[in-house]
Amino acid sequence: MSLTLDEVKHIAHLARLELSAEELELYRQQLSSILDHVAQLDELDTADVEPLTSVLAEQSELRVDEPGQALPLDKLLGNAPDTDRDQFKVPPILD
Amino acid sequence: MGDFTNLTLIEARDALRQGDFSSRQLTQAYLDRITAIDKGIKAYLTVLSDEVLQAADEADRRLQAGEELPLLGVPLAIKDLLTIEGVRTTCASRILENFDPAYTATAVQRLLDAGAIVLGKTNMDEFAMGSSTENSAYQTTHNPWDVERVPGGTSGGSAAAVAARLAPAALGTDTGGSVRQPASFCGVTGLKPTYGRISRYGLIAFGSSLDSVGPIGHTAEDVALLFSLMAGHDPRDATSMDKTVPDMQLTETNSIKGLRVGVPKEYFIKGIQPEVESAVRAAIAELEAQGAEIVEVSLPHTQYAVPVYYIIAPAEASANLARFDGVRYGLRVESDDYIDMFKQTRGQGFGPEVKRRIMLGTYALSAGYYDAYYGQAQKVRRLIQDDFIQAFEQVDVIATPVAPTTAFRIGEHSDDPLEMYLQDIFTLPGSLAGVPGLAFPVGFDENNLPIGMQLIGPHFGEAKLFEAAHVYQQATDWHQQQPQLNISK
Amino acid sequence: MTKYQPVIGLEIHAVLETRSKMFDDAPVVDSTHGAPNIAVSPVSAGMPGVLPVINQRAVEYALRVALALDCEIALTSIFERKSYFYPDLPKGYQISQYQHPLARNGELTIHTSQGEQVVRIRRVHIEEDTGKLTHVEEDGENYSLVDLNRAGVPLLEIVTEPDLHSVEAVRAYAYGLRAVLRYLGVNSGNLEKGLLRIEPNISLRPKGSEEMGTRTEIKNLNSFRTLERALSYEIERQTEVLNSGGDIRQQTLGWNEAEQVTVPQRSKEEAEDYRYFPEPDLPPLVLEQSWVDEIRAGLPELPYTKQQRFVQQYQLKQGRAALLVEDQAVAEFFEAAMGAAQDIEARLVANWITGDLFSHMNDSGEDIEDLKLKPANLGTLVQLVSSGEINQPTAKGVLAEMLGSGRSPAEIIEEHGLGQISDTGQIEAMVSEVLAANPDELAEYHAGKEQLAQWFFGQVMRTAQGQANPQLLRMELERQLSESKQ
């Protein structure tokens, strides 16, 4: 499975990763090689197999609707790179 | 420096209870050893010198008052993937260089509630992605048995710390083998429990359906104690199972007579280092000598574990790591455009292996590819799980090597990711199936590098694993060997 | 006459008004006012290492809605991760449902000028809300702020088939669904506060055609009024485009209130690839059939059913019945008023409620449950007017006093001597008096100025302080006027 450079750029965009030209080419090769290895999964007939979406638990346990403690502002914002007016500050979002 | 650091976890705990020495003395001994040795091993990312001594003093007060918590005053090392409130947690990544969590991982909290104290946070492969601890953004950890070699990964820091006696025991995490393989490379004992046995709350997620907290120690007894203190349902983790945690009684009188030990032919393939195979076979023979019945079994889908894992784990990781966007915590690379801010932050903050897996996972989930990759992988995963379920109808435990080789040299596999992935071939199937696996030392190769064996059990079958390993460790002394370390003064 | 038929589907997000969030126990607060970031936990902040746990009441509320909409319930449904990057989405993915939603194939019946219509519901599923972004421009700086109070609040997404073909139908559906949600106690229906969000998608096709045209969708409509206006505008716009031979571009639109036009939202370079996959942190949502049955059995009589019953049982017009059932408390008030008195015309009670009572409630801001006026007293009041004991204008005054004091009509009428004068003797005397006191006007009347009859009527009524029985008065006045011709 050989990925094209355009495909790799598209994936990098979907994943919001800024990659250099060298990185793009390196990943292109490495991902292609990994996907080649992964292709052996096609050998198996899985038509009647249920995907293993939940490893062991058969159902979710539900939580009673009781509000708990919210994080105090200093804990919530304490790791933030930039804040203003008790909110996370980011570059302008215009859409 | 006394002999305190030669004690196992349980020995140290008992000695503290008896008043043979204080927690402060014990803790100071470890801190001294860390100061002397760790620059050569680089097991720790953060050492909590002041905090742990304060905690030791507090523990001493309680010991003197007669309190008898299971781990009172015993220091531990914790992998830097598990959060502790107020303690910098990095996941060995630049993107979390100064992250201060507001919450402690449940597994760690349970040990703290049992009286344990924390020496520090250990090194790992960035975001638990790797097999050697070479992917840390901060430092490479060295194998105490040969510092030119890797300790294994991703819990390399924790395994090396225990092997080099820089902590009596440690917590690691295991997603595809990340406790078992470093345990094997470092000559210590490590458990990947049944998926869902120990809460994942506070375990920074890589592969959510695979991640497990795993204790590492010198003996099966030590590991069993840590396991029993951490295991059990957590309402904050919807995947944590509500199953009774076995009350392990490991003494001299345990017996494995009649235990059916399966030996899967798919695990004894060409390409394994011959000494690894012979040590493991010898260990199996020892189990037989102790009364076990050896049965050949087959796990026919074993070979597909690597491709299945390297679709599912990166797919889950690509979503788990999307939260690292520079908005609320962690590194931010400033920009006038928010999309550019995301891309630069993540591009610079993540290391190459992390980026590679995010890309792989994103691709596997992307439009048009889901069925072929992720969908198919989840189905084959079911087949792999079924292999184990069926095998356990015939046997009680399954014995396998942990890794195809002993510890490899630093730099040996870093050029070819796929080669590195193939190192996990014996640990991945168990991870995918969610079954427990216990790794413990069974010999050394001609370079005096440890060789480990893995016992795999059915879901919730940890008790039999501990018992078998314990019986083995009563009859052998591989686990008591210590690396020769040059202690710089 | 347009040759195109609008084809409209609605995607509605309704906040499930629980006390804690969908996947964690952070409290739910009104995120449209008050301090930011005071209702956030590590889970709703998307911090590293945290995990979601499903809110039971949110599931219960979701089931109520799905059952009220007659959906097929999936006893096992799956949560999935919907991945995209945005500053108000803490985890970089939203936990939602995709391939295996909670419910499918339901319906909601509406009534419009075209009659009754069944609108098909394609699916109902549960998801979590995002945080809120605010844009700031000041001192030359240009930036945005993220408030996570709303992040993680439970949302129910309800999607119709494109079965709506007019703005009227959309309105009926939107109001109808809102009424259902309010009856079920899961959502208070406030669009302005974003508790209910309506996103129409709309295309046109030639009348009679079965093919679907290219559609646009409209977001960020924060009132029923803008919903209707935006839709009307968009229908016109698409009509013009098609009429001039152009093509409709598939796009997401917003509504520009100032210009009163739809405008494309900033175009995203490519359609989002959400890379859905099952949420590994949440095992399947498995429901006991017995719980589902219990919830179904506990559903109240729903608005549309109640509306049709009112039409049948009380002979009300659809429109009036619709007004009464929109709010369950109003419907109950109406029926309590009807139940309190014998043989009163429902139409009259309905008129009092939708007229005077609603007007009063608009002014005072009260809900009908808060009124001092008790339903039984309204019933009695209507009875008193019907029996002629008081007249309509008097009744209005009595009503106003009842609203202020909560006292019964009988008390008020008694106290103020407001009983309508229906005694023929009294009326005869009053008419005589007025005619006698105004001989000039009487002469003018007989000379041909017939409109003076109305003036005489007013004069007698004034003498009677408004309390004369108007029908009796009119009859007596006519009689005396004709007799006085001699």
CSV table of C-alpha atoms in Angstrom, one decimal, chain C residues 29-405:
chain,number,residue,atom,x,y,z
C,29,VAL,CA,-25.6,26.0,34.9
C,30,ASP,CA,-27.1,28.6,32.6
C,31,SER,CA,-24.2,29.2,30.3
C,32,THR,CA,-25.7,32.3,28.8
C,33,HIS,CA,-25.1,34.5,31.8
C,34,GLY,CA,-23.1,34.3,35.0
C,35,ALA,CA,-19.4,33.7,35.5
C,36,PRO,CA,-17.6,31.6,33.0
C,37,ASN,CA,-15.8,28.4,33.7
C,38,ILE,CA,-17.4,27.7,37.1
C,39,ALA,CA,-19.1,24.5,36.1
C,40,VAL,CA,-16.2,22.5,34.7
C,41,SER,CA,-14.6,19.3,36.0
C,42,PRO,CA,-11.4,17.6,34.7
C,43,VAL,CA,-13.6,15.4,32.5
C,44,SER,CA,-15.6,18.3,30.9
C,45,ALA,CA,-12.3,20.2,30.5
C,46,GLY,CA,-10.9,17.3,28.5
C,47,MET,CA,-7.8,17.0,30.7
C,48,PRO,CA,-5.4,14.1,30.2
C,49,GLY,CA,-6.3,10.8,31.8
C,50,VAL,CA,-10.0,11.4,32.5
C,51,LEU,CA,-12.9,9.2,31.5
C,52,PRO,CA,-16.6,9.6,30.6
C,53,VAL,CA,-19.4,8.0,32.6
C,54,ILE,CA,-23.0,8.1,31.3
C,55,ASN,CA,-25.6,10.2,33.2
C,56,GLN,CA,-28.6,7.9,33.9
C,57,ARG,CA,-31.2,10.7,34.0
C,58,ALA,CA,-30.1,12.0,30.6
C,59,VAL,CA,-30.8,8.5,29.2
C,60,GLU,CA,-34.2,8.5,30.9
C,61,TYR,CA,-35.0,11.9,29.4
C,62,ALA,CA,-33.8,10.8,26.0
C,63,LEU,CA,-36.0,7.7,26.2
C,64,ARG,CA,-39.0,9.8,27.2
C,65,VAL,CA,-38.6,11.8,24.0
C,66,ALA,CA,-37.9,8.9,21.8
C,67,LEU,CA,-41.0,7.1,23.1
C,68,ALA,CA,-43.2,10.1,22.8
C,69,LEU,CA,-42.1,10.4,19.2
C,70,ASP,CA,-43.1,6.7,18.7
C,71,CYS,CA,-39.6,5.6,17.8
C,72,GLU,CA,-38.2,2.2,17.6
C,73,ILE,CA,-35.9,2.0,20.6
C,74,ALA,CA,-32.5,0.3,20.3
C,75,LEU,CA,-32.1,-1.7,23.5
C,76,THR,CA,-28.4,-1.6,22.8
C,77,SER,CA,-26.9,1.5,21.4
C,78,ILE,CA,-23.3,2.7,21.0
C,79,PHE,CA,-21.5,5.9,21.7
C,80,GLU,CA,-18.9,7.0,19.1
C,81,ARG,CA,-16.2,9.6,18.9
C,82,LYS,CA,-16.8,12.3,16.4
C,83,SER,CA,-13.3,13.9,15.8
C,84,TYR,CA,-12.6,17.4,14.7
C,85,PHE,CA,-10.4,20.2,16.1
C,86,TYR,CA,-12.0,23.4,17.5
C,87,PRO,CA,-11.1,25.4,20.6
C,88,ASP,CA,-14.5,24.9,22.2
C,89,LEU,CA,-14.2,21.1,21.9
C,90,PRO,CA,-11.9,20.1,24.7
C,91,LYS,CA,-11.1,16.5,23.8
C,92,GLY,CA,-10.8,17.2,20.1
C,93,TYR,CA,-13.7,14.8,19.7
C,94,GLN,CA,-17.3,14.9,20.7
C,95,ILE,CA,-18.9,11.8,22.2
C,96,SER,CA,-22.0,11.2,20.1
C,97,GLN,CA,-23.9,8.3,18.5
C,98,TYR,CA,-23.6,7.4,14.9
C,99,GLN,CA,-24.2,4.0,13.5
C,100,HIS,CA,-26.2,2.7,16.4
C,101,PRO,CA,-28.3,5.6,17.8
C,102,LEU,CA,-30.7,5.3,20.7
C,103,ALA,CA,-33.9,5.5,18.5
C,104,ARG,CA,-35.1,5.5,14.9
C,105,ASN,CA,-38.2,5.7,12.8
C,106,GLY,CA,-40.5,7.8,14.8
C,107,GLU,CA,-43.1,10.5,13.9
C,108,LEU,CA,-44.7,13.7,15.1
C,109,THR,CA,-48.1,14.7,13.8
C,110,ILE,CA,-48.8,18.3,13.1
C,111,HIS,CA,-51.8,20.3,12.0
C,112,THR,CA,-51.6,23.1,9.4
C,113,SER,CA,-53.9,24.9,7.0
C,114,GLN,CA,-53.5,21.9,4.8
C,115,GLY,CA,-54.7,19.6,7.4
C,116,GLU,CA,-53.1,16.9,9.5
C,117,GLN,CA,-49.6,15.7,8.5
C,118,VAL,CA,-47.3,13.0,9.9
C,119,VAL,CA,-43.7,14.2,9.9
C,120,ARG,CA,-41.3,11.2,10.0
C,121,ILE,CA,-38.4,11.3,12.5
C,122,ARG,CA,-35.3,9.6,11.1
C,123,ARG,CA,-33.4,9.2,14.3
C,124,VAL,CA,-32.9,10.4,17.9
C,125,HIS,CA,-29.5,10.2,19.6
C,126,ILE,CA,-27.6,11.4,22.6
C,127,GLU,CA,-24.4,13.5,22.5
C,128,GLU,CA,-22.6,16.2,24.5
C,129,ASP,CA,-22.5,19.9,24.0
C,130,THR,CA,-19.4,22.0,23.3
C,131,GLY,CA,-18.1,25.0,25.1
C,132,LYS,CA,-18.7,28.6,24.1
C,133,LEU,CA,-16.5,30.9,22.1
C,134,THR,CA,-16.6,34.7,22.4
C,135,HIS,CA,-14.8,37.0,20.1
C,136,VAL,CA,-13.0,40.0,21.5
C,137,GLU,CA,-11.7,43.0,19.6
C,138,GLU,CA,-10.2,45.8,21.6
C,139,ASP,CA,-7.1,47.9,22.0
C,140,GLY,CA,-6.0,46.7,18.6
C,141,GLU,CA,-6.0,43.1,19.9
C,142,ASN,CA,-8.1,40.5,18.2
C,143,TYR,CA,-8.7,37.2,20.0
C,144,SER,CA,-11.3,34.7,21.2
C,145,LEU,CA,-12.2,33.4,24.6
C,146,VAL,CA,-13.3,29.9,25.5
C,147,ASP,CA,-15.8,29.2,28.3
C,148,LEU,CA,-16.4,25.5,29.1
C,149,ASN,CA,-19.5,25.9,31.3
C,150,ARG,CA,-21.5,24.4,28.5
C,151,ALA,CA,-19.0,21.7,27.5
C,152,GLY,CA,-20.4,18.3,28.2
C,153,VAL,CA,-24.1,19.3,28.8
C,154,PRO,CA,-26.4,16.5,27.5
C,155,LEU,CA,-27.9,17.0,24.1
C,156,LEU,CA,-30.6,15.1,22.3
C,157,GLU,CA,-30.4,15.3,18.5
C,158,ILE,CA,-33.7,14.8,16.7
C,159,VAL,CA,-33.6,14.6,12.9
C,160,THR,CA,-36.6,14.5,10.6
C,161,GLU,CA,-36.9,13.2,7.1
C,162,PRO,CA,-37.3,16.1,4.6
C,163,ASP,CA,-41.1,15.9,5.0
C,164,LEU,CA,-41.8,19.6,5.5
C,165,HIS,CA,-42.9,21.6,2.5
C,166,SER,CA,-43.7,25.0,3.9
C,167,VAL,CA,-42.7,27.5,6.5
C,168,GLU,CA,-46.0,27.0,8.1
C,169,ALA,CA,-45.3,23.3,8.5
C,170,VAL,CA,-41.9,23.9,9.9
C,171,ARG,CA,-43.4,26.3,12.4
C,172,ALA,CA,-46.0,23.7,13.4
C,173,TYR,CA,-43.3,21.0,13.8
C,174,ALA,CA,-41.0,23.2,15.7
C,175,TYR,CA,-43.7,24.4,18.1
C,176,GLY,CA,-45.1,20.9,18.3
C,177,LEU,CA,-41.8,19.3,19.2
C,178,ARG,CA,-41.1,22.0,21.7
C,179,ALA,CA,-44.4,21.4,23.3
C,180,VAL,CA,-43.6,17.7,23.5
C,181,LEU,CA,-40.3,18.4,25.2
C,182,ARG,CA,-41.9,20.7,27.7
C,183,TYR,CA,-44.7,18.2,28.5
C,184,LEU,CA,-42.0,15.6,29.2
C,185,GLY,CA,-40.2,17.9,31.5
C,186,VAL,CA,-36.9,17.4,29.8
C,187,ASN,CA,-36.5,20.8,28.2
C,188,SER,CA,-38.0,24.2,28.8
C,189,GLY,CA,-38.0,25.1,25.1
C,190,ASN,CA,-36.1,28.4,25.3
C,191,LEU,CA,-34.5,29.1,21.9
C,192,GLU,CA,-32.9,32.4,23.0
C,193,LYS,CA,-30.9,30.6,25.7
C,194,GLY,CA,-29.8,28.0,23.2
C,195,LEU,CA,-31.7,25.2,25.0
C,196,LEU,CA,-33.4,24.3,21.8
C,197,ARG,CA,-31.5,24.7,18.5
C,198,ILE,CA,-33.2,24.4,15.2
C,199,GLU,CA,-31.2,23.8,12.0
C,200,PRO,CA,-33.3,23.5,8.8
C,201,ASN,CA,-31.9,22.1,5.6
C,202,ILE,CA,-33.7,23.1,2.5
C,203,SER,CA,-33.8,22.4,-1.2
C,204,LEU,CA,-36.3,23.0,-3.9
C,205,ARG,CA,-37.7,20.7,-6.5
C,206,PRO,CA,-40.1,21.1,-9.3
C,207,LYS,CA,-43.6,20.5,-8.1
C,208,GLY,CA,-44.5,16.8,-8.7
C,209,SER,CA,-40.9,15.7,-8.9
C,210,GLU,CA,-39.6,13.1,-6.5
C,211,GLU,CA,-35.9,14.0,-7.0
C,212,MET,CA,-34.0,15.9,-4.3
C,213,GLY,CA,-32.4,19.2,-5.2
C,214,THR,CA,-29.1,20.4,-3.7
C,215,ARG,CA,-29.7,21.6,-0.2
C,216,THR,CA,-28.3,24.3,2.0
C,217,GLU,CA,-28.5,24.3,5.8
C,218,ILE,CA,-29.0,27.2,8.1
C,219,LYS,CA,-27.5,27.5,11.5
C,220,ASN,CA,-27.5,29.9,14.5
C,221,LEU,CA,-31.2,30.8,14.4
C,222,ASN,CA,-32.0,31.9,17.9
C,223,SER,CA,-35.7,32.5,17.7
C,224,PHE,CA,-38.8,31.1,16.0
C,225,ARG,CA,-39.1,34.4,14.2
C,226,THR,CA,-35.6,34.3,12.7
C,227,LEU,CA,-36.3,30.6,11.8
C,228,GLU,CA,-39.3,31.6,9.8
C,229,ARG,CA,-37.8,34.6,8.2
C,230,ALA,CA,-34.6,32.8,7.3
C,231,LEU,CA,-36.5,30.0,5.7
C,232,SER,CA,-38.8,32.3,3.8
C,233,TYR,CA,-35.8,34.2,2.5
C,234,GLU,CA,-33.9,31.1,1.6
C,235,ILE,CA,-36.8,29.7,-0.3
C,236,GLU,CA,-37.1,32.9,-2.3
C,237,ARG,CA,-33.4,33.0,-2.9
C,238,GLN,CA,-33.2,29.5,-4.2
C,239,THR,CA,-36.3,30.1,-6.3
C,240,GLU,CA,-34.6,33.1,-7.9
C,241,VAL,CA,-31.4,31.2,-8.5
C,242,LEU,CA,-33.2,28.3,-10.2
C,243,ASN,CA,-35.5,30.5,-12.1
C,244,SER,CA,-32.5,32.3,-13.6
C,245,GLY,CA,-31.0,28.9,-14.6
C,246,GLY,CA,-28.4,28.8,-11.9
C,247,ASP,CA,-27.4,26.0,-9.6
C,248,ILE,CA,-27.7,25.9,-5.8
C,249,ARG,CA,-24.4,25.5,-4.1
C,250,GLN,CA,-24.4,23.1,-1.2
C,251,GLN,CA,-23.4,25.2,1.8
C,252,THR,CA,-23.9,26.1,5.4
C,253,LEU,CA,-25.6,29.5,5.9
C,254,GLY,CA,-26.2,31.8,8.7
C,255,TRP,CA,-28.8,34.5,9.1
C,256,ASN,CA,-27.8,38.2,9.0
C,257,GLU,CA,-30.4,39.9,11.2
C,258,ALA,CA,-29.4,43.4,10.1
C,259,GLU,CA,-29.6,42.7,6.4
C,260,GLN,CA,-32.3,40.1,6.7
C,261,VAL,CA,-30.6,37.7,4.4
C,262,THR,CA,-28.9,34.3,4.6
C,263,VAL,CA,-25.2,34.4,4.3
C,264,PRO,CA,-22.7,31.7,3.7
C,265,GLN,CA,-20.7,30.8,6.8
C,266,ARG,CA,-17.0,31.0,6.4
C,267,SER,CA,-16.4,28.2,4.0
C,268,LYS,CA,-14.5,25.2,5.2
C,269,GLU,CA,-12.0,24.0,2.7
C,270,GLU,CA,-13.4,20.5,2.6
C,271,ALA,CA,-16.2,18.6,4.1
C,272,GLU,CA,-15.3,17.5,7.6
C,273,ASP,CA,-14.1,13.9,7.9
C,274,TYR,CA,-15.3,13.0,11.4
C,275,ARG,CA,-13.6,9.6,11.5
C,276,TYR,CA,-16.3,8.1,13.7
C,277,PHE,CA,-15.4,5.0,15.7
C,278,PRO,CA,-17.0,3.4,18.8
C,279,GLU,CA,-16.0,5.1,22.0
C,280,PRO,CA,-13.7,2.6,23.7
C,281,ASP,CA,-14.2,4.3,27.1
C,282,LEU,CA,-17.9,3.4,27.1
C,283,PRO,CA,-19.2,-0.1,26.9
C,284,PRO,CA,-22.6,-0.3,25.0
C,285,LEU,CA,-25.6,1.4,26.5
C,286,VAL,CA,-27.9,-1.5,27.2
C,287,LEU,CA,-31.5,-0.8,28.3
C,288,GLU,CA,-33.8,-3.1,30.2
C,289,GLN,CA,-37.0,-3.6,28.3
C,290,SER,CA,-38.8,-3.2,31.7
C,291,TRP,CA,-37.3,0.2,32.2
C,292,VAL,CA,-38.3,1.3,28.7
C,293,ASP,CA,-41.9,0.0,29.3
C,294,GLU,CA,-42.0,1.8,32.6
C,295,ILE,CA,-41.0,5.1,31.0
C,296,ARG,CA,-43.5,4.6,28.2
C,297,ALA,CA,-46.3,3.9,30.7
C,298,GLY,CA,-45.4,7.1,32.5
C,299,LEU,CA,-45.7,9.4,29.5
C,300,PRO,CA,-48.4,12.1,29.9
C,301,GLU,CA,-51.1,12.7,27.3
C,302,LEU,CA,-49.0,14.4,24.6
C,303,PRO,CA,-49.8,17.8,23.0
C,304,TYR,CA,-51.1,16.7,19.7
C,305,THR,CA,-53.3,14.0,21.1
C,306,LYS,CA,-54.6,16.5,23.6
C,307,GLN,CA,-55.2,19.0,20.9
C,308,GLN,CA,-57.4,16.6,18.9
C,309,ARG,CA,-59.2,15.6,22.0
C,310,PHE,CA,-60.0,19.2,22.8
C,311,VAL,CA,-61.3,19.7,19.3
C,312,GLN,CA,-63.5,16.6,19.6
C,313,GLN,CA,-64.5,16.9,23.2
C,314,TYR,CA,-64.9,20.7,23.5
C,315,GLN,CA,-65.7,21.5,19.9
C,316,LEU,CA,-62.8,23.9,19.7
C,317,LYS,CA,-61.2,25.0,16.5
C,318,GLN,CA,-57.8,23.5,15.8
C,319,GLY,CA,-56.1,26.9,16.2
C,320,ARG,CA,-57.6,27.6,19.5
C,321,ALA,CA,-57.0,24.1,20.8
C,322,ALA,CA,-53.4,24.4,19.6
C,323,LEU,CA,-52.9,27.5,21.7
C,324,LEU,CA,-54.3,25.8,24.8
C,325,VAL,CA,-52.2,22.7,24.6
C,326,GLU,CA,-48.9,24.4,23.9
C,327,ASP,CA,-48.3,24.7,27.6
C,328,GLN,CA,-49.5,21.6,29.6
C,329,ALA,CA,-50.3,23.8,32.6
C,330,VAL,CA,-52.6,26.0,30.5
C,331,ALA,CA,-54.4,22.9,29.1
C,332,GLU,CA,-54.8,21.7,32.6
C,333,PHE,CA,-56.1,25.0,33.7
C,334,PHE,CA,-58.6,25.0,30.9
C,335,GLU,CA,-59.9,21.6,31.8
C,336,ALA,CA,-60.1,22.4,35.4
C,337,ALA,CA,-62.2,25.5,34.6
C,338,MET,CA,-64.5,23.4,32.4
C,339,GLY,CA,-64.8,20.8,35.1
C,340,ALA,CA,-65.8,23.3,37.7
C,341,ALA,CA,-69.0,24.6,36.1
C,342,GLN,CA,-71.9,22.9,34.3
C,343,ASP,CA,-72.9,23.6,30.8
C,344,ILE,CA,-70.5,26.3,29.9
C,345,GLU,CA,-69.2,26.8,26.4
C,346,ALA,CA,-65.6,25.7,26.0
C,347,ARG,CA,-65.1,28.4,23.4
C,348,LEU,CA,-65.8,31.1,25.9
C,349,VAL,CA,-63.5,29.7,28.5
C,350,ALA,CA,-60.8,29.2,25.8
C,351,ASN,CA,-61.3,32.8,24.7
C,352,TRP,CA,-60.9,34.2,28.2
C,353,ILE,CA,-57.7,32.2,28.6
C,354,THR,CA,-56.0,33.0,25.3
C,355,GLY,CA,-57.2,36.6,25.5
C,356,ASP,CA,-57.3,38.2,28.9
C,357,LEU,CA,-55.3,35.7,30.8
C,358,PHE,CA,-52.5,35.4,28.4
C,359,SER,CA,-52.4,39.2,28.1
C,360,HIS,CA,-52.2,39.5,31.9
C,361,MET,CA,-49.5,36.9,32.0
C,362,ASN,CA,-47.4,38.7,29.4
C,363,ASP,CA,-47.6,41.8,31.4
C,364,SER,CA,-47.0,40.3,34.8
C,365,GLY,CA,-44.6,37.7,33.7
C,366,GLU,CA,-46.5,35.1,35.7
C,367,ASP,CA,-46.9,31.5,34.6
C,368,ILE,CA,-50.5,30.2,34.7
C,369,GLU,CA,-49.7,28.1,37.7
C,370,ASP,CA,-48.7,31.2,39.6
C,371,LEU,CA,-51.9,33.1,39.0
C,372,LYS,CA,-54.0,33.9,42.0
C,373,LEU,CA,-57.0,33.2,39.8
C,374,LYS,CA,-58.1,29.6,40.3
C,375,PRO,CA,-59.4,27.7,37.3
C,376,ALA,CA,-62.7,26.9,39.0
C,377,ASN,CA,-63.4,30.6,39.5
C,378,LEU,CA,-62.9,31.2,35.8
C,379,GLY,CA,-65.4,28.5,35.1
C,380,THR,CA,-67.8,30.1,37.5
C,381,LEU,CA,-67.3,33.5,35.9
C,382,VAL,CA,-68.2,32.2,32.4
C,383,GLN,CA,-71.2,30.6,33.9
C,384,LEU,CA,-72.3,33.9,35.4
C,385,VAL,CA,-72.1,35.6,32.1
C,386,SER,CA,-73.9,32.9,30.2
C,387,SER,CA,-76.7,32.9,32.7
C,388,GLY,CA,-77.0,36.6,32.3
C,389,GLU,CA,-76.2,37.5,35.9
C,390,ILE,CA,-73.4,39.8,34.8
C,391,ASN,CA,-72.6,41.1,31.4
C,392,GLN,CA,-69.4,40.9,29.5
C,393,PRO,CA,-67.9,44.2,30.3
C,394,THR,CA,-68.6,43.6,34.0
C,395,ALA,CA,-67.1,40.2,33.8
C,396,LYS,CA,-63.8,41.7,32.5
C,397,GLY,CA,-63.7,43.9,35.5
C,398,VAL,CA,-64.4,41.0,37.8
C,399,LEU,CA,-61.7,39.0,36.1
C,400,ALA,CA,-59.1,41.7,36.6
C,401,GLU,CA,-60.0,41.7,40.3
C,402,MET,CA,-59.8,38.0,40.5
C,403,LEU,CA,-56.3,38.1,39.0
C,404,GLY,CA,-55.3,40.6,41.6
C,405,SER,CA,-56.8,39.1,44.6
